[in-house]
């Protein structure tokens, strides 16, 4: 929007545009320098302790959820509350991004902050699908009465270890040894309970590794030192992944273009003196609020704050500044409203009014190196600025406002398409990379859940199941290359059906996919023993539990075993 601030006031005299642009760039650079010096020299505070405090709260919530998962369905909360907790954890992890950006901008700490915060955020997000899968396996085995005594004791000891706060590296090594001891061998034709138990032990290793890494990363965060890759136990690291909605960005750009076009048409048609402020402020507000679901309401609020700022600016311009003759007097005169606006901007409820009044008031005062007070241009600029914001609000409401519900449903559809693309072999090349992308969307959906219908909210609550499906999809596709014969063909059939059904609008996959999954488990179980066979069996087990959590057990035991 700086282009609009420079260009529109110079429309009447375009020959001066170069000098205007240079002067504007100098002013902006000076403002950035002054703000940076003030933030660095006047009571500077690091974002690291704030992030550590937020992280401690997040870890406490995640630990409570993990402990409930380890203790089985009897200790778990109700389904709806558990789903809300999972989505809230994802939202809180995404919300740390702003603080991470502040820490990366701190003097002398940019490199170490970036090196620490990126894996920290990734580990926080990966806790969600791992613990969700852990809870699913424990519940399934508990309902089937298939949790061995040794495994129950192991789950209790891991829960005690997670609840402790002392040095845990040695205990973690002992727990890994015990996990290896209870892991069942996946011999020829393993039954469903054996597959679930093997999947459970894999997730228990992930929980132990994530706990160690999160403690280590918290220490690096507070110390301001970057972690080395060898210092992290959870080795499945992926690059930084973010969700980007190019279609929505293009729609925001079109809304800004249409708003400017309408304001220019009104300005030209009426021959309005000082009407350049209308398209200029339309451009500014459309850009400021482009990332919101419904920018129209914030734009109207910004216009109302501009009216407040204009009243204060008028008072200063025609009553206070005429008697100000020195810089010291000017600073003292401007201090009360600017300090008040700054205090308002620290409160979320008052921040829009404080920011709008400060920005618009300062713009309308338009301090120069000499006093010039003319009421007619001032009044015209105020009316044009407010009219431009009102026009922008109306145009944006017509062409851009989607609302939280439509945005949430859009993100749900995009996640489903990502699963279809992963099943077809496209998109992310790593299962955790796909998980990071889908979890980023989960965090974006979480604040919007209250604005979508109950059916869609229930589907959003199961998004972590979709994330687990995505991880297993990519893993199964990766190891299929090392399999041969019927095992590989059966996996290809499963992947094709998953891609086909994920592109449908139906909420639940069809029974043909369940039959294909069971047939693929049969074919892979009959293959030659290898690490790829084991990975494929665990991946297919995860797919079956993620897509069909309420389906009957695969390869149910014979009647005499059930009776026993």
Coordinates of C-alpha atoms in Angstrom, one line a residue:
X1 CA 0.0 0.0 0.0
X2 CA 3.0 2.3 0.1
X3 CA 2.6 2.7 -3.7
X4 CA -0.9 4.0 -3.1
X5 CA 0.3 6.4 -0.4
X6 CA 3.0 7.8 -2.8
X7 CA 1.1 7.7 -6.1
X8 CA -2.4 9.0 -5.4
X9 CA -1.4 12.4 -3.8
X10 CA 0.8 13.0 -6.8
X11 CA -1.8 12.5 -9.5
X12 CA -2.4 16.3 -9.9
X13 CA 1.4 16.9 -10.3
X14 CA 3.0 13.7 -11.7
X15 CA 6.2 15.5 -12.6
X16 CA 7.2 15.4 -8.9
X17 CA 6.6 11.7 -8.4
X18 CA 10.3 10.7 -8.3
X19 CA 11.1 13.3 -5.6
X20 CA 8.0 12.3 -3.7
X21 CA 8.9 8.6 -3.8
X22 CA 12.5 9.3 -2.7
X23 CA 11.3 11.4 0.2
X24 CA 8.7 8.8 1.2
X25 CA 11.4 6.1 1.2
X26 CA 13.6 8.2 3.4
X27 CA 10.7 8.9 5.8
X28 CA 9.9 5.2 6.0
X29 CA 13.5 4.2 6.6
X30 CA 13.9 6.9 9.3
X31 CA 10.7 5.7 11.0
X32 CA 11.9 2.0 11.0
X33 CA 15.3 3.1 12.4
X34 CA 13.7 5.1 15.2
X35 CA 11.2 2.4 16.1
X36 CA 14.1 -0.2 16.1
X37 CA 16.2 1.9 18.3
X38 CA 13.4 2.6 20.7
X39 CA 12.6 -1.1 21.0
X40 CA 16.2 -2.0 21.5
X41 CA 17.2 0.7 24.0
X42 CA 14.1 1.4 26.0
X43 CA 13.4 -1.5 28.3
X44 CA 14.1 -4.2 25.8
X45 CA 12.6 -7.7 26.5
X46 CA 13.3 -11.0 24.9
X47 CA 10.5 -13.1 23.6
X48 CA 12.3 -16.3 24.7
X49 CA 10.9 -16.3 28.3
X50 CA 7.4 -15.6 27.0
X51 CA 7.7 -18.5 24.5
X52 CA 9.0 -20.7 27.3
X53 CA 6.1 -19.8 29.5
X54 CA 3.6 -20.6 26.7
X55 CA 5.5 -23.8 25.9
X56 CA 5.2 -24.9 29.5
X57 CA 1.5 -24.4 29.5
X58 CA 1.2 -26.2 26.2
X59 CA 3.4 -29.1 27.4
X60 CA 1.3 -29.4 30.6
X61 CA -1.9 -29.7 28.5
X62 CA -0.2 -32.2 26.1
X63 CA 1.1 -34.2 29.0
X64 CA -2.3 -34.5 30.5
X65 CA -3.7 -35.8 27.2
X66 CA -0.8 -38.2 26.8
X67 CA -1.3 -39.6 30.4
X68 CA -5.0 -40.1 29.7
X69 CA -4.1 -42.0 26.5
X70 CA -1.6 -44.2 28.3
X71 CA -4.1 -45.0 31.1
X72 CA -6.6 -46.3 28.6
X73 CA -10.2 -45.4 27.8
X74 CA -11.3 -45.4 31.4
X75 CA -9.1 -42.3 32.1
X76 CA -9.8 -40.6 28.8
X77 CA -12.2 -37.7 28.6
X78 CA -15.4 -37.7 26.6
X79 CA -14.9 -37.9 22.8
X80 CA -16.1 -34.4 22.0
X81 CA -13.9 -32.8 24.7
X82 CA -10.9 -34.9 23.7
X83 CA -11.3 -33.8 20.1
X84 CA -11.6 -30.1 21.2
X85 CA -8.4 -30.5 23.3
X86 CA -6.5 -31.9 20.3
X87 CA -7.6 -29.1 17.9
X88 CA -6.9 -26.5 20.6
X89 CA -3.3 -27.9 21.0
X90 CA -2.8 -27.5 17.3
X91 CA -4.1 -23.9 17.4
X92 CA -1.9 -23.0 20.3
X93 CA 1.2 -24.4 18.6
X94 CA 0.4 -22.4 15.4
X95 CA -0.2 -19.3 17.6
X96 CA 3.5 -19.3 18.8
X97 CA 4.6 -18.3 15.3
X98 CA 4.2 -14.6 16.1
X99 CA 6.4 -14.8 19.1
X100 CA 8.9 -16.9 17.1
X101 CA 9.1 -14.1 14.5
X102 CA 9.7 -11.6 17.3
X103 CA 12.5 -13.7 18.7
X104 CA 14.1 -14.1 15.3
X105 CA 14.1 -10.3 15.0
X106 CA 16.0 -9.8 18.2
X107 CA 19.5 -8.4 18.0
X108 CA 22.2 -11.1 17.9
X109 CA 19.7 -14.0 18.3
X110 CA 18.3 -14.4 14.8
X111 CA 20.3 -17.5 13.8
X112 CA 20.0 -19.4 17.0
X113 CA 16.3 -18.5 17.4
X114 CA 15.5 -19.7 13.9
X115 CA 17.5 -22.9 14.5
X116 CA 15.7 -23.6 17.7
X117 CA 12.1 -22.4 17.0
X118 CA 11.6 -24.3 13.7
X119 CA 12.3 -27.8 15.2
X120 CA 10.4 -26.8 18.4
X121 CA 7.2 -26.0 16.5
X122 CA 7.6 -29.1 14.4
X123 CA 8.0 -31.3 17.4
X124 CA 5.0 -29.7 19.1
X125 CA 2.8 -30.4 16.1
X126 CA 4.0 -34.0 15.7
X127 CA 3.0 -34.7 19.3
X128 CA -0.6 -34.5 18.2
X129 CA -0.9 -37.3 15.6
X130 CA 1.6 -39.5 17.6
X131 CA -0.4 -39.3 20.8
X132 CA -3.7 -39.6 18.9
X133 CA -2.4 -42.9 17.3
X134 CA -1.2 -44.0 20.7
X135 CA -4.6 -43.4 22.3
X136 CA -6.3 -45.3 19.5
X137 CA -4.1 -48.4 19.8
X138 CA -4.4 -48.5 23.6
X139 CA -8.2 -48.2 23.4
X140 CA -8.5 -50.8 20.6
X141 CA -6.3 -53.3 22.5
X142 CA -8.1 -52.6 25.8
X143 CA -11.5 -53.2 24.3
X144 CA -10.3 -56.5 22.8
X145 CA -8.8 -57.6 26.1
X146 CA -5.4 -57.9 24.4
X147 CA -3.2 -55.7 26.5
X148 CA -0.6 -58.0 28.1
X149 CA 0.4 -57.4 31.7
X150 CA 3.9 -56.4 30.7
X151 CA 2.6 -53.8 28.4
X152 CA 0.2 -52.4 31.0
X153 CA 3.1 -52.1 33.4
X154 CA 5.2 -50.4 30.7
X155 CA 2.4 -47.9 30.0
X156 CA 2.2 -47.0 33.7
X157 CA 5.9 -46.5 34.0
X158 CA 6.0 -44.3 30.9
X159 CA 3.2 -42.2 32.4
X160 CA 5.1 -41.8 35.7
X161 CA 8.2 -40.8 33.7
X162 CA 6.2 -38.2 31.7
X163 CA 4.8 -36.7 34.9
X164 CA 8.3 -36.3 36.4
X165 CA 10.5 -33.2 36.0
X166 CA 14.0 -34.6 36.7
X167 CA 16.8 -35.7 34.4
X168 CA 15.2 -38.3 32.2
X169 CA 17.8 -39.4 29.6
X170 CA 18.9 -42.6 31.5
X171 CA 15.3 -43.6 32.3
X172 CA 14.4 -43.0 28.7
X173 CA 17.1 -45.5 27.6
X174 CA 15.7 -48.1 30.0
X175 CA 12.1 -47.5 28.7
X176 CA 13.3 -48.0 25.1
X177 CA 14.8 -51.3 26.1
X178 CA 11.6 -52.4 27.7
X179 CA 9.6 -51.3 24.6
X180 CA 11.9 -53.5 22.4
X181 CA 11.3 -56.4 24.8
X182 CA 7.5 -56.2 24.5
X183 CA 7.4 -55.6 20.7
X184 CA 5.9 -58.7 19.1
X185 CA 7.5 -60.4 16.1
X186 CA 5.5 -60.0 12.9
X187 CA 5.8 -63.6 11.7
X188 CA 3.8 -65.1 8.9
X189 CA 0.1 -64.3 9.0
X190 CA 0.0 -62.1 12.2
X191 CA -3.4 -61.5 13.7
X192 CA -5.0 -58.2 14.4
X193 CA -3.9 -58.0 18.0
X194 CA -0.3 -58.6 17.1
X195 CA -0.4 -55.8 14.4
X196 CA -2.0 -53.4 16.9
X197 CA 0.6 -54.2 19.5
X198 CA 3.5 -53.7 17.0
X199 CA 2.0 -50.3 16.0
X200 CA 1.6 -49.4 19.7
X201 CA 5.3 -50.0 20.5
X202 CA 6.3 -47.9 17.5
X203 CA 4.3 -45.0 18.8
X204 CA 5.6 -45.4 22.3
X205 CA 9.2 -45.0 21.0
X206 CA 8.0 -41.8 19.3
X207 CA 6.5 -40.5 22.5
X208 CA 9.7 -41.1 24.4
X209 CA 11.8 -39.4 21.7
X210 CA 9.5 -36.4 21.5
X211 CA 9.6 -35.9 25.2
X212 CA 13.4 -35.8 25.3
X213 CA 13.6 -33.5 22.3
X214 CA 11.1 -31.0 23.7
X215 CA 12.9 -30.7 27.0
X216 CA 16.2 -30.2 25.1
X217 CA 14.8 -27.6 22.8
X218 CA 13.2 -25.7 25.7
X219 CA 16.7 -25.5 27.3
X220 CA 18.3 -24.3 24.0
X221 CA 15.5 -21.7 23.7
X222 CA 16.2 -20.2 27.1
X223 CA 20.0 -20.4 26.7
X224 CA 19.9 -18.8 23.2
X225 CA 22.0 -21.6 21.7
X226 CA 21.1 -23.5 18.5
X227 CA 20.7 -27.3 18.9
X228 CA 22.8 -29.6 16.8
X229 CA 21.0 -32.3 14.8
X230 CA 22.8 -35.0 16.8
X231 CA 21.3 -33.6 20.0
X232 CA 17.7 -34.5 18.9
X233 CA 16.5 -38.0 19.3
X234 CA 13.3 -37.8 17.1
X235 CA 15.3 -38.0 13.9
X236 CA 12.4 -37.6 11.4
X237 CA 13.1 -33.9 10.7
X238 CA 11.4 -32.2 7.7
X239 CA 11.7 -28.8 6.2
X240 CA 9.6 -25.8 7.3
X241 CA 6.1 -26.3 5.9
X242 CA 3.3 -23.8 5.8
X243 CA -0.2 -23.8 4.3
X244 CA -0.6 -21.2 1.5
X245 CA -3.9 -20.5 -0.1
X246 CA -3.1 -18.9 -3.5
X247 CA -6.7 -18.8 -4.5
X248 CA -7.8 -16.8 -1.5
X249 CA -4.8 -14.5 -2.0
X250 CA -5.9 -13.8 -5.5
X251 CA -9.4 -13.1 -4.4
X252 CA -8.0 -10.6 -1.8
X253 CA -6.0 -8.9 -4.5
X254 CA -9.1 -8.6 -6.7
X255 CA -11.1 -7.1 -3.8
X256 CA -8.4 -4.5 -3.4
X257 CA -8.3 -3.7 -7.1
X258 CA -12.1 -3.4 -7.3
X259 CA -12.2 -1.1 -4.2
X260 CA -9.6 1.2 -5.7
X261 CA -11.4 1.2 -9.1
X262 CA -14.8 2.2 -7.5
X263 CA -13.1 4.9 -5.4
X264 CA -11.3 6.3 -8.4
X265 CA -14.6 6.3 -10.4
X266 CA -16.3 8.3 -7.7
X267 CA -13.4 10.7 -7.4
X268 CA -13.2 11.4 -11.1
X269 CA -16.9 11.6 -11.6
X270 CA -17.4 14.1 -8.8
X271 CA -14.3 16.2 -9.4
X272 CA -13.8 16.0 -5.6
X273 CA -10.9 18.2 -4.3
X274 CA -8.5 16.1 -2.3
X275 CA -10.5 13.0 -3.3
X276 CA -7.3 11.1 -3.8
X277 CA -7.5 10.1 -0.2
X278 CA -10.4 7.8 -1.0
X279 CA -8.6 5.2 -3.2
X280 CA -5.5 5.7 -1.1
X281 CA -7.2 4.6 2.1
X282 CA -9.2 1.9 0.3
X283 CA -5.9 0.4 -0.8
X284 CA -4.4 0.7 2.7
X285 CA -7.3 -1.0 4.5
X286 CA -7.8 -3.7 1.9
X287 CA -4.1 -4.7 2.3
X288 CA -4.1 -4.4 6.1
X289 CA -7.0 -6.8 6.6
X290 CA -6.5 -9.0 3.6
X291 CA -5.7 -12.1 5.6
X292 CA -8.9 -12.1 7.7
X293 CA -11.9 -14.3 6.9
X294 CA -14.3 -11.3 6.7
X295 CA -12.3 -8.1 6.3
X296 CA -15.4 -5.9 5.9
X297 CA -16.2 -5.5 9.6
X298 CA -12.6 -4.6 10.6
X299 CA -12.5 -2.1 7.8
X300 CA -15.6 -0.4 9.1
X301 CA -14.1 -0.4 12.6
X302 CA -10.9 1.2 11.2
X303 CA -13.1 3.8 9.5
X304 CA -14.7 4.6 12.9
X305 CA -11.3 4.9 14.5
X306 CA -10.3 7.2 11.7
X307 CA -13.2 9.5 12.7
X308 CA -11.9 9.6 16.3
X309 CA -8.4 10.2 15.0
X310 CA -9.7 13.0 12.7
X311 CA -11.4 14.8 15.7
X312 CA -8.2 14.7 17.7
X313 CA -6.1 15.7 14.7
X314 CA -8.4 18.7 14.0
X315 CA -8.1 19.8 17.6
X316 CA -4.3 19.6 17.5
X317 CA -4.0 21.1 14.0
X318 CA -6.1 24.2 14.7
X319 CA -5.9 24.7 18.5
X320 CA -2.5 23.3 19.7
X321 CA 0.1 23.4 16.9
X322 CA -0.3 27.1 16.2
X323 CA 1.2 27.9 19.6
X324 CA 4.0 25.2 19.4
X325 CA 7.3 26.8 18.4
X326 CA 10.0 24.2 19.4
X327 CA 10.7 20.5 19.1
X328 CA 10.4 20.0 22.8
X329 CA 7.0 21.6 22.9
X330 CA 5.9 19.5 20.0
X331 CA 7.0 16.3 21.7
X332 CA 5.2 17.2 24.9
X333 CA 2.1 18.2 23.0
X334 CA 1.9 14.9 21.0
X335 CA 2.8 12.7 23.9
X336 CA -0.6 12.3 25.7
X337 CA -2.6 11.0 22.7
X338 CA 0.2 8.9 21.3
X339 CA 0.9 7.2 24.7
X340 CA -2.8 6.6 25.2
X341 CA -3.0 5.0 21.7
X342 CA 0.1 2.9 22.5
X343 CA -1.5 1.7 25.8
X344 CA -4.7 0.8 23.9
X345 CA -2.8 -1.2 21.4
X346 CA -1.5 -3.5 24.1
X347 CA -5.1 -4.6 24.9
X348 CA -6.7 -6.9 22.3
X349 CA -10.1 -5.4 22.8
X350 CA -9.0 -1.8 22.3
X351 CA -6.1 -2.5 19.8
X352 CA -8.1 -1.8 16.6
X353 CA -9.3 1.6 17.9
X354 CA -5.9 2.6 19.2
X355 CA -4.1 1.6 16.0
X356 CA -6.7 3.3 13.8
X357 CA -6.7 6.5 15.8
X358 CA -2.9 6.7 15.9
X359 CA -2.3 5.9 12.2
X360 CA -5.1 8.1 10.8
X361 CA -4.6 10.9 13.3
X362 CA -0.9 11.1 12.5
X363 CA -1.6 11.0 8.8
X364 CA -4.2 13.8 8.9
X365 CA -2.0 16.0 11.1
X366 CA 0.7 15.6 8.4
X367 CA 3.5 17.3 10.3
X368 CA 5.8 19.6 8.2
X369 CA 8.8 21.7 8.9
X370 CA 6.5 24.7 9.1
X371 CA 2.9 25.2 10.3
X372 CA 0.2 25.2 7.6
X373 CA -3.4 25.0 8.8
X374 CA -6.2 25.1 6.2
X375 CA -9.6 23.8 7.2
X376 CA -11.0 23.1 3.7
X377 CA -8.3 20.6 2.5
X378 CA -8.3 19.0 6.0
X379 CA -12.1 18.4 6.0
X380 CA -12.0 17.1 2.4
X381 CA -9.2 14.7 3.3
X382 CA -11.1 13.4 6.3
X383 CA -14.3 12.9 4.3
X384 CA -12.5 11.3 1.4
X385 CA -10.5 8.9 3.7
X386 CA -13.6 7.8 5.6
X387 CA -15.6 7.4 2.3
X388 CA -12.8 5.4 0.8
X389 CA -12.8 3.0 3.8
X390 CA -16.6 2.7 3.6
X391 CA -16.5 2.0 -0.1
X392 CA -13.8 -0.7 0.5
X393 CA -15.9 -2.3 3.2
X394 CA -18.9 -2.6 0.8
X395 CA -16.9 -3.9 -2.1
X396 CA -15.0 -6.4 0.0
X397 CA -18.3 -7.6 1.5
X398 CA -19.6 -8.3 -2.0
X399 CA -16.5 -10.0 -3.6
X400 CA -14.2 -11.2 -0.8
X401 CA -15.9 -11.9 2.6
X402 CA -16.2 -15.7 3.0
X403 CA -16.7 -16.0 6.7
X404 CA -15.1 -18.4 9.1
X405 CA -17.4 -21.3 8.2
X406 CA -16.6 -21.2 4.5
X407 CA -12.9 -20.9 5.2
X408 CA -13.0 -23.9 7.6
X409 CA -14.8 -26.0 5.0
X410 CA -12.4 -24.9 2.4
X411 CA -9.5 -26.1 4.5
X412 CA -11.2 -29.4 5.2
X413 CA -11.6 -30.0 1.4
X414 CA -7.9 -29.0 0.8
X415 CA -6.8 -31.5 3.4
X416 CA -8.8 -34.3 1.8
X417 CA -7.3 -33.4 -1.6
X418 CA -3.8 -33.6 0.0
X419 CA -4.6 -37.1 1.1
X420 CA -5.7 -38.0 -2.4
X421 CA -2.5 -36.5 -3.9
X422 CA -0.4 -38.4 -1.4
X423 CA -2.1 -41.7 -2.3
X424 CA -1.4 -40.9 -6.0
X425 CA 2.3 -40.4 -5.2
X426 CA 2.4 -36.6 -5.6
X427 CA 2.8 -33.7 -3.2
X428 CA 5.0 -34.1 -0.1
X429 CA 7.7 -36.7 -0.4
X430 CA 7.9 -37.4 3.3
X431 CA 5.0 -38.6 5.6
X432 CA 5.9 -36.1 8.3
X433 CA 6.2 -33.3 5.8
X434 CA 2.6 -34.0 4.7
X435 CA 1.6 -34.2 8.4
X436 CA 3.2 -30.8 9.1
X437 CA 1.3 -29.3 6.3
X438 CA -2.1 -30.8 7.4
X439 CA -1.4 -29.9 11.0
X440 CA -0.8 -26.3 10.0
X441 CA -4.3 -26.3 8.5
X442 CA -5.7 -27.9 11.7
X443 CA -4.3 -25.0 13.6
X444 CA -6.0 -22.6 11.1
X445 CA -9.3 -24.4 11.4
X446 CA -9.4 -24.5 15.2
X447 CA -10.3 -20.8 15.9
X448 CA -13.1 -21.1 13.3
X449 CA -14.9 -24.2 14.7
X450 CA -17.5 -22.2 16.5
X451 CA -18.6 -20.6 13.2
X452 CA -19.3 -23.8 11.3
X453 CA -22.2 -26.3 11.5
X454 CA -22.1 -29.1 14.0
X455 CA -21.6 -31.8 11.4
X456 CA -18.6 -29.9 9.9
X457 CA -17.3 -29.3 13.4
X458 CA -17.4 -33.0 14.2
X459 CA -15.5 -33.7 10.9
X460 CA -12.9 -31.1 11.9
X461 CA -12.5 -32.8 15.3
X462 CA -11.4 -36.0 13.5
X463 CA -8.8 -34.1 11.4
X464 CA -6.0 -35.7 13.4
X465 CA -7.2 -39.1 12.1
X466 CA -6.7 -37.6 8.6
X467 CA -3.2 -36.6 9.6
X468 CA -2.4 -40.1 10.8
X469 CA -3.8 -41.4 7.5
X470 CA -1.5 -39.1 5.6
X471 CA 1.6 -40.3 7.4
X472 CA 0.7 -43.9 6.8
X473 CA -0.2 -43.3 3.2
X474 CA 3.2 -41.8 2.4
X475 CA 5.0 -44.5 4.4
X476 CA 3.1 -47.3 2.6
X477 CA 3.8 -45.8 -0.8
X478 CA 7.5 -45.4 0.1
X479 CA 8.1 -49.1 1.1
X480 CA 5.9 -50.6 -1.6
X481 CA 8.8 -50.2 -4.0
X482 CA 10.8 -52.9 -2.2
X483 CA 7.9 -55.3 -2.2
X484 CA 7.0 -57.6 -5.1
X485 CA 4.2 -59.7 -6.6
X486 CA 0.8 -59.7 -4.9
X487 CA 1.9 -57.6 -2.0
X488 CA 2.8 -54.6 -4.2
X489 CA -0.2 -55.0 -6.4
X490 CA -2.6 -55.1 -3.4
X491 CA -1.0 -51.9 -2.0
X492 CA -1.4 -50.2 -5.3
X493 CA -5.1 -51.1 -5.3
X494 CA -5.5 -49.6 -1.8
X495 CA -3.7 -46.4 -2.8
X496 CA -5.9 -46.0 -5.9
X497 CA -9.1 -46.5 -3.8
X498 CA -8.0 -44.0 -1.2
X499 CA -7.2 -41.4 -3.8
X500 CA -10.6 -42.0 -5.5
X501 CA -12.6 -41.9 -2.3
X502 CA -10.8 -38.8 -0.8
X503 CA -11.7 -36.8 -3.9
X504 CA -15.4 -37.5 -3.3
X505 CA -17.6 -35.4 -1.1
X506 CA -18.7 -38.3 1.0
X507 CA -17.6 -38.1 4.6
X508 CA -16.9 -41.8 5.1
X509 CA -14.9 -44.1 2.9
X510 CA -16.8 -47.1 1.3
X511 CA -16.7 -50.8 2.2
X512 CA -14.7 -51.7 -0.9
X513 CA -11.7 -49.8 0.6
X514 CA -12.0 -51.8 3.8
X515 CA -12.0 -55.1 1.8
X516 CA -9.0 -53.9 -0.2
X517 CA -7.1 -53.1 3.1
X518 CA -7.8 -56.5 4.5
X519 CA -6.7 -58.2 1.3
X520 CA -3.6 -56.1 1.2
X521 CA -2.8 -57.1 4.8
X522 CA -3.2 -60.7 3.8
X523 CA -0.9 -60.3 0.8
X524 CA 1.8 -58.4 2.7
X525 CA 1.7 -60.8 5.6
X526 CA 2.4 -63.6 3.2
X527 CA 5.5 -61.9 1.7
X528 CA 9.1 -62.6 2.6
X529 CA 10.2 -61.1 5.9
X530 CA 12.0 -57.8 5.6
X531 CA 12.1 -54.3 7.2
X532 CA 9.9 -53.0 4.3
X533 CA 7.3 -55.8 5.0
X534 CA 7.2 -54.8 8.7
X535 CA 6.8 -51.1 7.8
X536 CA 4.0 -51.9 5.3
X537 CA 2.1 -54.0 7.8
X538 CA 2.3 -51.2 10.4
X539 CA 1.3 -48.6 7.8
X540 CA -1.6 -50.6 6.6
X541 CA -2.7 -51.1 10.2
X542 CA -2.6 -47.4 10.7
X543 CA -4.6 -46.8 7.6
X544 CA -7.3 -49.3 8.7
X545 CA -7.6 -47.7 12.1
X546 CA -7.6 -44.2 10.7
X547 CA -10.2 -44.8 8.0
X548 CA -12.3 -47.4 9.7
X549 CA -12.0 -47.0 13.5
X550 CA -15.3 -48.8 14.2
X551 CA -14.9 -51.7 11.8
X552 CA -14.7 -55.3 13.0
X553 CA -11.2 -56.6 13.7
X554 CA -9.1 -57.8 10.8
X555 CA -8.8 -61.5 10.7
X556 CA -11.1 -62.1 13.7
X557 CA -9.9 -65.0 16.0
X558 CA -11.8 -68.3 15.8
X559 CA -14.8 -68.9 18.0
X560 CA -13.0 -71.2 20.4
X561 CA -10.4 -68.4 21.1
X562 CA -13.2 -65.9 21.7
X563 CA -14.9 -68.3 24.2
X564 CA -11.6 -68.8 26.0

